[in-house]
Short mmCIF file of C-alpha atoms and ligand atoms in Angstrom, two decimals:
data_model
loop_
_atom_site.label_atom_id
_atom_site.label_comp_id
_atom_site.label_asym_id
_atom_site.label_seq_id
_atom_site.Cartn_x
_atom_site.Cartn_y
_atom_site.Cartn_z
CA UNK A 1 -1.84 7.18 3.63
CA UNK A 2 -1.05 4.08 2.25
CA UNK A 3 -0.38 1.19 3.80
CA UNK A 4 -0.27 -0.06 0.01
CA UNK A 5 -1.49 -3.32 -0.39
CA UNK A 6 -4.56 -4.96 -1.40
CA UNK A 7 -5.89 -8.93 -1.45
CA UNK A 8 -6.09 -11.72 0.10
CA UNK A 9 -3.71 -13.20 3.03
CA UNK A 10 -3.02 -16.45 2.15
CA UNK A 11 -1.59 -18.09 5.55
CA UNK A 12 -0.85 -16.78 9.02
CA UNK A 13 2.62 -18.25 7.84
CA UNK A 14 3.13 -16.01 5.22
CA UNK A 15 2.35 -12.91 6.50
CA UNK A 16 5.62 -13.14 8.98
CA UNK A 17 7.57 -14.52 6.17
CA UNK A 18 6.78 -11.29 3.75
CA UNK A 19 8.62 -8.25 4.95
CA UNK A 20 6.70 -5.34 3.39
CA UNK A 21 9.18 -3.09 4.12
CA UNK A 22 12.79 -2.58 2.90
CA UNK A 23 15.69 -0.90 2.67
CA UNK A 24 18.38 -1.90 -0.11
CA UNK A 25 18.90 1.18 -2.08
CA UNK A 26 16.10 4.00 -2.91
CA UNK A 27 14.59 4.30 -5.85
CA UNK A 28 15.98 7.83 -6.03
CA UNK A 29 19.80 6.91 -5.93
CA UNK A 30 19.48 3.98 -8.33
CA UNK A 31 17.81 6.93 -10.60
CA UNK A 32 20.91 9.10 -9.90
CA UNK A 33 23.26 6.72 -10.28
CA UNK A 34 22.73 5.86 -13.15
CA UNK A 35 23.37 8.21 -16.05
CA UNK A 36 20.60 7.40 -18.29
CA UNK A 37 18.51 4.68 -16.84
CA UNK A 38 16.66 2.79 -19.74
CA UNK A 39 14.88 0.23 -18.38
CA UNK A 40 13.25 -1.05 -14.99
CA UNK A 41 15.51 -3.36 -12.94
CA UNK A 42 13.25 -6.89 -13.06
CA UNK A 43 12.08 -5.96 -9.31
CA UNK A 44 10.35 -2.82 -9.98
CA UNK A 45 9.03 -4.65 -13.27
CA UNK A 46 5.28 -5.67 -13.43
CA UNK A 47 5.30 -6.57 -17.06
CA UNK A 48 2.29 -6.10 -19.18
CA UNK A 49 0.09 -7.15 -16.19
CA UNK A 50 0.18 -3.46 -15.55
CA UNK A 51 -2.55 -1.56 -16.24
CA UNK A 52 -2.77 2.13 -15.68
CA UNK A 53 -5.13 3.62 -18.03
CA UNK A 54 -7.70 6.21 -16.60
CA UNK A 55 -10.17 8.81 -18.05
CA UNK A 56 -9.64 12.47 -17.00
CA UNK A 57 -11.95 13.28 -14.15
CA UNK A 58 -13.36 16.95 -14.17
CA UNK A 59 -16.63 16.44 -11.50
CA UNK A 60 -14.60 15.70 -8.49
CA UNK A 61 -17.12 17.44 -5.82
CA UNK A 62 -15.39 20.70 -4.35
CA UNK A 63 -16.14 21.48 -0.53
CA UNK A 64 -14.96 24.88 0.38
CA UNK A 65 -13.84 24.24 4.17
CA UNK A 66 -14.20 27.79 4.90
CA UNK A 67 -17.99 27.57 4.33
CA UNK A 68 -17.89 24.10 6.45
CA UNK A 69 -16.62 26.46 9.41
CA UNK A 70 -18.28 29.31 8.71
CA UNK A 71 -21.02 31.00 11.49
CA UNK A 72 -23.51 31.95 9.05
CA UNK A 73 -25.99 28.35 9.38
CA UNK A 74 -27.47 28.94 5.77
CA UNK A 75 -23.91 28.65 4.61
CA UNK A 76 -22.72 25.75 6.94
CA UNK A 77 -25.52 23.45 6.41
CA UNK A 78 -25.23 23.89 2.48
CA UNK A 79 -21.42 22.73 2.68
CA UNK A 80 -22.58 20.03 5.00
CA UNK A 81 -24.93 18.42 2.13
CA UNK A 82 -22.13 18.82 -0.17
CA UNK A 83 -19.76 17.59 1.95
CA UNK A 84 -22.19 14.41 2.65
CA UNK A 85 -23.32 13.77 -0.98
CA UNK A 86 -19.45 14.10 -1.59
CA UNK A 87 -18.29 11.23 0.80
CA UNK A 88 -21.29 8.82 -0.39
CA UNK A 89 -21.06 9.35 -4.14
CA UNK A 90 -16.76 9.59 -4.64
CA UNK A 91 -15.25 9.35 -1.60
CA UNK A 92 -13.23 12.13 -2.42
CA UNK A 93 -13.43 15.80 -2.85
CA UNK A 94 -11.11 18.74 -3.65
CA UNK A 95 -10.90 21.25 -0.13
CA UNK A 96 -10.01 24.64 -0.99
CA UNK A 97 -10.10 27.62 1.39
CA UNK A 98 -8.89 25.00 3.89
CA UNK A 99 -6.45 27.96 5.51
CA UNK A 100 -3.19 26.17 5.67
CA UNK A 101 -0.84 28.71 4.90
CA UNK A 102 1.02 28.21 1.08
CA UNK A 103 4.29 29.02 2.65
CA UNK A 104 3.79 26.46 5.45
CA UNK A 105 2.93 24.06 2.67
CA UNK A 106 6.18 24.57 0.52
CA UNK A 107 8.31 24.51 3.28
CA UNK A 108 7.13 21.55 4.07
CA UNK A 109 7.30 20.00 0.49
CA UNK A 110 10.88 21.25 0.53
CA UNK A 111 12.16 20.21 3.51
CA UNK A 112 10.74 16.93 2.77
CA UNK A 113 12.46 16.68 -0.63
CA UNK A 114 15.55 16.98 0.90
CA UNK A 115 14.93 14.16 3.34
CA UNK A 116 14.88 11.73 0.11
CA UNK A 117 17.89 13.77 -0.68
CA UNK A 118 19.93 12.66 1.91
CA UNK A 119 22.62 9.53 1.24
CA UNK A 120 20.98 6.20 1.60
CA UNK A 121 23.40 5.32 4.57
CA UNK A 122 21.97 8.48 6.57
CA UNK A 123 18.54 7.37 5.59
CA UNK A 124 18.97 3.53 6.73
CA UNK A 125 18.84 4.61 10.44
CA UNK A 126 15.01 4.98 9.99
CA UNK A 127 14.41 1.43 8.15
CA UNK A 128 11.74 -0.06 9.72
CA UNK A 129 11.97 -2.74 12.21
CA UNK A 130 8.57 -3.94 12.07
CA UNK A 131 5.31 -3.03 10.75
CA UNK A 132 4.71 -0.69 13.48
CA UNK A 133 7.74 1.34 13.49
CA UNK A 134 6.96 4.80 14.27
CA UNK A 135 9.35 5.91 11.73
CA UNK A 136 9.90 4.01 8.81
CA UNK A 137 11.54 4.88 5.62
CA UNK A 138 12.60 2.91 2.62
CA UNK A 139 10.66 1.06 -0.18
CA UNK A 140 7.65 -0.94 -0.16
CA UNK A 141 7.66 -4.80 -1.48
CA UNK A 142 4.46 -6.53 -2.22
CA UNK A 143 3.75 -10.08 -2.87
CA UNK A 144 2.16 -11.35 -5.86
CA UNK A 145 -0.70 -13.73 -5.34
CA UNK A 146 1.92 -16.27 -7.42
CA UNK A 147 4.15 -15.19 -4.63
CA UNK A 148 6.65 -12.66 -6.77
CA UNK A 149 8.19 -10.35 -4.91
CA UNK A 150 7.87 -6.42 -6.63
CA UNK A 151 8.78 -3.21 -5.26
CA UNK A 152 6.78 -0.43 -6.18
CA UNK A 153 8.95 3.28 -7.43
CA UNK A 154 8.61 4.68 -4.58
CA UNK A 155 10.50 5.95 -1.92
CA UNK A 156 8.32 6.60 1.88
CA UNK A 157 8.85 8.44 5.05
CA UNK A 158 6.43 7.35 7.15
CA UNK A 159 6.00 8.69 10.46
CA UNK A 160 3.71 8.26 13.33
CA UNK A 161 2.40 11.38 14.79
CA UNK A 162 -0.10 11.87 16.98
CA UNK A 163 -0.46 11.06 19.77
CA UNK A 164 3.27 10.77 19.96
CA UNK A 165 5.04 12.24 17.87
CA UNK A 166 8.28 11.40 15.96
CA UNK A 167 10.30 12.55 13.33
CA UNK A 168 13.59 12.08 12.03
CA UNK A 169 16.08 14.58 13.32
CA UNK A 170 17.20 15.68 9.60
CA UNK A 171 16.93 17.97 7.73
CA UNK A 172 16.64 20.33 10.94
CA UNK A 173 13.45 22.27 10.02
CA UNK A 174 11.36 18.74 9.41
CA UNK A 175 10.32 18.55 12.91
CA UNK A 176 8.65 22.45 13.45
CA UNK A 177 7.13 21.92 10.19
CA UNK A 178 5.56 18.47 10.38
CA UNK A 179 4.47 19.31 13.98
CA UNK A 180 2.37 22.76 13.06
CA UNK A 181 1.20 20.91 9.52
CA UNK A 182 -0.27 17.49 11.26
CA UNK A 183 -1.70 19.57 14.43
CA UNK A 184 -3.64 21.82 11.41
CA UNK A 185 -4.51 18.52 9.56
CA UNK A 186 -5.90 16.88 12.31
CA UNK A 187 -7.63 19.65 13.31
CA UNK A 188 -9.01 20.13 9.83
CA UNK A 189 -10.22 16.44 10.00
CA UNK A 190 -11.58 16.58 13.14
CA UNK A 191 -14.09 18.92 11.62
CA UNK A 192 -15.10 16.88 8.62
CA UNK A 193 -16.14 14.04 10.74
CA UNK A 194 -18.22 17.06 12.88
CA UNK A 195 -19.51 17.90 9.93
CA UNK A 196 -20.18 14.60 8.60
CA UNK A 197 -21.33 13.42 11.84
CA UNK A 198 -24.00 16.35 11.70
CA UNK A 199 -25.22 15.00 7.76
CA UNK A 200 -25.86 11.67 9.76
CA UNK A 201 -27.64 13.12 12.85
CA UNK A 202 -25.28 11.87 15.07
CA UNK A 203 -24.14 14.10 18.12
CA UNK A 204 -21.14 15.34 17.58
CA UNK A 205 -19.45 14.79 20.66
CA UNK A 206 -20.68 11.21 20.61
CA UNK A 207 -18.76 10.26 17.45
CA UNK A 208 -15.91 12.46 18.95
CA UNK A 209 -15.80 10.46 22.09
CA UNK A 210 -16.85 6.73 20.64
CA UNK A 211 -14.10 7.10 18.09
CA UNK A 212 -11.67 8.76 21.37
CA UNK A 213 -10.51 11.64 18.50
CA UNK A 214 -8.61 12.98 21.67
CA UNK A 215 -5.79 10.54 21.04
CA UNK A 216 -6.89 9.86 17.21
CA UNK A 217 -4.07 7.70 15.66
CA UNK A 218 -2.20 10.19 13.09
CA UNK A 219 0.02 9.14 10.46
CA UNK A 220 2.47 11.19 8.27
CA UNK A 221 3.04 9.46 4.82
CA UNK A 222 5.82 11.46 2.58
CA UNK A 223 5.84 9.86 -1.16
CA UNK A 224 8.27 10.58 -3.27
CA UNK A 225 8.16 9.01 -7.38
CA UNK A 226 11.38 9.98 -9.45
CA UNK A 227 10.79 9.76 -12.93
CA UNK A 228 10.56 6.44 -14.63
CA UNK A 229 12.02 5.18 -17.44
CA UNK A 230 8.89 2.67 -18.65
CA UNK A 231 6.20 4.62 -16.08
CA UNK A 232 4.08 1.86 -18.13
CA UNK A 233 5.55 -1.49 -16.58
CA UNK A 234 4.99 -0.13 -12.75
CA UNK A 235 3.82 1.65 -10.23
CA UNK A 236 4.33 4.25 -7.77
CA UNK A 237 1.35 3.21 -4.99
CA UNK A 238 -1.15 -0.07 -6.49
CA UNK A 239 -4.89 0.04 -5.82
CA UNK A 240 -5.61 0.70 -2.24
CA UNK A 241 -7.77 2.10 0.02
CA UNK A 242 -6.53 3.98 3.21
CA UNK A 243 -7.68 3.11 6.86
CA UNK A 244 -8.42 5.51 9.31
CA UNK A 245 -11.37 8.84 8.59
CA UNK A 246 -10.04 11.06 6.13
CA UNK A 247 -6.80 11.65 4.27
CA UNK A 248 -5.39 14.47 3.26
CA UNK A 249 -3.17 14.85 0.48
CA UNK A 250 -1.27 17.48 -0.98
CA UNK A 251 0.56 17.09 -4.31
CA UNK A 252 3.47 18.69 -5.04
CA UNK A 253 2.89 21.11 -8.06
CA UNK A 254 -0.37 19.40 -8.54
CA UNK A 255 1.05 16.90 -10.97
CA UNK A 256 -1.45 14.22 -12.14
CA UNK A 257 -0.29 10.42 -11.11
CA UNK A 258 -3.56 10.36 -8.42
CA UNK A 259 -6.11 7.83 -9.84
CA UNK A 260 -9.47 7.26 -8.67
CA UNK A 261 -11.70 4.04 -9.07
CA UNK A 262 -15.43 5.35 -8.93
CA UNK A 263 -18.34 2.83 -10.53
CA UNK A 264 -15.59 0.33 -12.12
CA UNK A 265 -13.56 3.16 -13.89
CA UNK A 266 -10.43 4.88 -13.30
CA UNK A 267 -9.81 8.68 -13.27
CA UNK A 268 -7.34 10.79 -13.11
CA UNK A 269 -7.42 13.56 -10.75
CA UNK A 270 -5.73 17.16 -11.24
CA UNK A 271 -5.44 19.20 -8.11
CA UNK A 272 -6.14 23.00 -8.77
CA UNK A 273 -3.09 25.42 -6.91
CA UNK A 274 -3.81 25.51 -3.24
CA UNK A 275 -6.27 22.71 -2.55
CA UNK A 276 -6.00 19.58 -0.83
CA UNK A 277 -7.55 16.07 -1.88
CA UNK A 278 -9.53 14.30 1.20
CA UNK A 279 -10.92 10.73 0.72
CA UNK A 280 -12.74 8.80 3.10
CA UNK A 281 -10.72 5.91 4.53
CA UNK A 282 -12.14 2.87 5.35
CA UNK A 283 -13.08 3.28 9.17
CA UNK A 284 -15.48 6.30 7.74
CA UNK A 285 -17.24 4.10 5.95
CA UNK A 286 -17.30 1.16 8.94
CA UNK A 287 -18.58 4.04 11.12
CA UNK A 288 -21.27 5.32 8.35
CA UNK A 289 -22.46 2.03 8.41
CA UNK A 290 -21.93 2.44 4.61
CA UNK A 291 -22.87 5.68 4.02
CA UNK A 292 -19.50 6.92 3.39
CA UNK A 293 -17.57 5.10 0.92
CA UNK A 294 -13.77 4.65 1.08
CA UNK A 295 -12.84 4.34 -2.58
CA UNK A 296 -9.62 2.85 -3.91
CA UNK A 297 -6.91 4.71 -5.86
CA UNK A 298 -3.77 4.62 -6.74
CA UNK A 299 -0.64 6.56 -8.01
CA UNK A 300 0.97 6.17 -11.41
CA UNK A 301 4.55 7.73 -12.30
CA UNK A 302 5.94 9.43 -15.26
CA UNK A 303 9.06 9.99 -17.32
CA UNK A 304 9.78 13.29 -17.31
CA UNK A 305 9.11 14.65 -13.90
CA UNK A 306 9.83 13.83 -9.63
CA UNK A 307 6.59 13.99 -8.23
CA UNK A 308 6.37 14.36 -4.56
CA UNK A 309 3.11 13.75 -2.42
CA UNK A 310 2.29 14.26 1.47
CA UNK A 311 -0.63 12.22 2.62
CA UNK A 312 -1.73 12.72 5.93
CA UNK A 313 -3.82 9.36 7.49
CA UNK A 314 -6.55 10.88 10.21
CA UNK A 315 -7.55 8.01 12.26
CA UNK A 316 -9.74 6.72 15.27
CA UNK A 317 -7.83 6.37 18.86
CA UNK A 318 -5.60 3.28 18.09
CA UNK A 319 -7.37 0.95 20.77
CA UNK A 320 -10.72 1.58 19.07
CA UNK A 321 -12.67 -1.33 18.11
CA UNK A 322 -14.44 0.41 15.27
CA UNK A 323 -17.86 -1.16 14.32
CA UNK A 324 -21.21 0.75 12.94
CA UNK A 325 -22.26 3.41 14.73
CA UNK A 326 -25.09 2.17 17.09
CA UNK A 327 -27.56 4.71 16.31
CA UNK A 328 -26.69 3.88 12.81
CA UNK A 329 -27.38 -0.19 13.56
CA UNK A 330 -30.33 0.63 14.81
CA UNK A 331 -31.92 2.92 12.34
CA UNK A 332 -30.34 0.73 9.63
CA UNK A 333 -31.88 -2.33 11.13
CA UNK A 334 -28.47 -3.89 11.04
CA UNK A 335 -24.86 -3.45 10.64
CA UNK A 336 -23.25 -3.32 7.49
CA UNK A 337 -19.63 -4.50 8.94
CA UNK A 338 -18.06 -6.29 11.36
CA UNK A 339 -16.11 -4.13 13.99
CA UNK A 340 -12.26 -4.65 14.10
CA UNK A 341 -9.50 -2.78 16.51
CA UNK A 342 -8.28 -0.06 14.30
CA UNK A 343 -4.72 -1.06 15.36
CA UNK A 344 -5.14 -4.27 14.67
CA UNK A 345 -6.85 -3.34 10.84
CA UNK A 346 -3.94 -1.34 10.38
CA UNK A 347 -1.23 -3.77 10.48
CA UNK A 348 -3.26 -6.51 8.92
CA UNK A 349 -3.37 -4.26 5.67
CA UNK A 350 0.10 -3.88 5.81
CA UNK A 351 0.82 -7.46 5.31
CA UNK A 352 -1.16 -8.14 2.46
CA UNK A 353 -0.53 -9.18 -0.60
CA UNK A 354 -1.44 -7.27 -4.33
CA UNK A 355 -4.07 -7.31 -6.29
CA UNK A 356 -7.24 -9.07 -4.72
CA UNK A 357 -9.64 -9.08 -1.44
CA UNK A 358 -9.27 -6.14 0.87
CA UNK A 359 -9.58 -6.03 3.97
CA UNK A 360 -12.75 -3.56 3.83
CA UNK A 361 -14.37 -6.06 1.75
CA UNK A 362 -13.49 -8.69 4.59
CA UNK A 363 -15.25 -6.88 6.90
CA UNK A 364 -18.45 -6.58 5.27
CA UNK A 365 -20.97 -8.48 6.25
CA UNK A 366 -23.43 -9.81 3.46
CA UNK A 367 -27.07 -9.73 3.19
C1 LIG B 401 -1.34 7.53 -0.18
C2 LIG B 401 -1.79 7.88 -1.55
C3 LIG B 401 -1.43 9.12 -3.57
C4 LIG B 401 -0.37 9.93 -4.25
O1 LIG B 401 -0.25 7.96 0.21
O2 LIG B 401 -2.11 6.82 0.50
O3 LIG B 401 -2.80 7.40 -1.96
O4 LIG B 401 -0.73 10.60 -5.22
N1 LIG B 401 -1.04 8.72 -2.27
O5 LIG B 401 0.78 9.90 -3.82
NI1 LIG B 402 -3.90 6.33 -0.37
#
């Protein structure tokens, strides 16, 4: 989930002075309003800076989640390795089997489409306040690091959702869906750090209890890209990586946009039907003491077709200070990053500016 930023803060000073988020007029009604829509308004205009070119990626690792769960050992501990090798070599995998029922899933993506449907002066009751609104909805504005302001084609619902949980109050079915899909995703994530807690050696209930995944920190992140007249001169969601354990993202129609950055290259991803794309968010790979690696991506947009995401953010307990696991320290003979409250992380991120240092790479500590 994308808090989308990534580079270097320049002063305290301006990071209250940048408001990330805003609410003029979505992407999606300047799209309908106008007719034909030829060019970018200047805002949503990165010029030629841009640069979105990626090879097509066919070896993203697969982990079968039904395997991950399954009671046969043999089985289990096979999808475990893969699961490991997965996080330490991409970052990211394809889940299939993952037992999230297809018509809970296009409900969802529905119901969700006609939240950005709704009139912009309906839609305005949820602009955020601040960067820890529980509900926020609008556009995202980043700063340049010649201090531009650009707003990405984009429009966002994000919601908070565990351990409270919020949601707007239209369209009516948004709030039985969203609760039954994030309970199942957090679930589902709870069980990939098991699992990946087990490829480390690490008692389970440990990691479950030092990262307090009782009251883990779970956000909702809709994403919704209408088609764009010069797809080539912006972007949907800039480099990034996401905080928290594990993401999971589910693409509308499985329409490409996703890009991955593995080894200094981009890729593009293409989702088979019915899976789900997990990466490894940055507090994985604090915890891993490295061996998990949050990668950076990023999503591009396209002229002929709406493409609508749902990313869910799995995190930590807010109040966690997140650091290398100790075990980890101690077998490592060191730590690998400095330990940060994940609250804390999160809202730094949000105030950053594009295209430079990221926060993960603050945190590291060098040898
Ligand atoms: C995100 C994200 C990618 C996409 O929401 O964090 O990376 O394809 N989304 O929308
Ligand atoms: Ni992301």
């Amino acid at each position: 989930m994308a808090p989308a930023a990534v580079s270097t803060n320049s002063s305290a000073d301006d990071t209250r002075r940048h408001q990330p988020f805003e609410f003029n007029e979505s992407v999606q009604s300047l799209v309908d309003a106008s007719d034909n829509l030829e060019a970018l308004p200047t805002k949503y205009n990165l010029g030629d800076t841009n640069d979105t070119r990626a090879s097509s990626c066919e070896s993203l690792p697969v982990i079968d989640y039904s395997a991950l769960t399954s009671s046969d050992p043999h089985q289990r501990s096979k999808a475990i390795a893969e699961l490991a090798e997965a996080c330490a070599d991409w970052g990211f995998f394809v889940l299939v089997n993952h037992g999230v029922p297809k018509e809970l899933i296009e409900s969802m993506f529905a119901t969700v489409r006609e939240f950005f449907r709704l009139p912009d002066d309906e839609k305005k009751q949820y602009e955020a306040k601040s960067t820890s609104s529980p509900i926020a909805c609008g556009n995202f504005n980043l700063k340049s690091t010649s201090n531009e302001t650009f707003t990405l084609w984009r429009d966002f619902l994000k919601l908070y959702v565990h351990p409270d949980f919020h949601c707007p109050t239209k369209p009516q079915p948004l709030r039985e869906i969203l609760a039954e899909y994030t309970e199942r995703t957090r679930k589902m994530a709870r069980e990939l750090v098991g699992a990946v807690a087990e490829s480390m050696e690490l008692d389970r209930q440990y990691v479950e209890e030092a990262l307090e995944l009782d009251s883990s920190f779970q956000k909702f992140g809709g994403n919704f890209y209408p088609p764009c007249p010069q797809p080539d001169q912006t972007i949907g969601l800039p480099p990034h990586n996401d905080p928290g354990l594990f993401t999971i993202l589910l693409i509308h129609n499985g329409l490409a946009g996703l890009q991955i950055e593995r080894q200094s290259h981009w890729f593009e991803v293409n989702p088979p039907p019915n899976s789900m794309i997990v990466n490894v968010g940055d507090h994985l790979e604090i915890f891993s003491n490295g061996r998990c690696k949050s990668s950076r991506h990023r999503a591009v947009v396209n002229k002929e077709r709406e493409r609508l995401s749902i990313a869910v953010g799995n995190g930590p307990g807010k109040d966690v200070v997140v650091g290398p696991a100790a075990l980890l320290v101690e077998r490592d003979g060191g730590a690998l990053y400095r330990s940060m409250k994940y609250q804390e992380y999160v809202e730094s991120q949000l105030s950053r500016t594009f295209n430079g240092i990221s926060i993960l790479d603050e945190q590291r500590i060098s040898t």
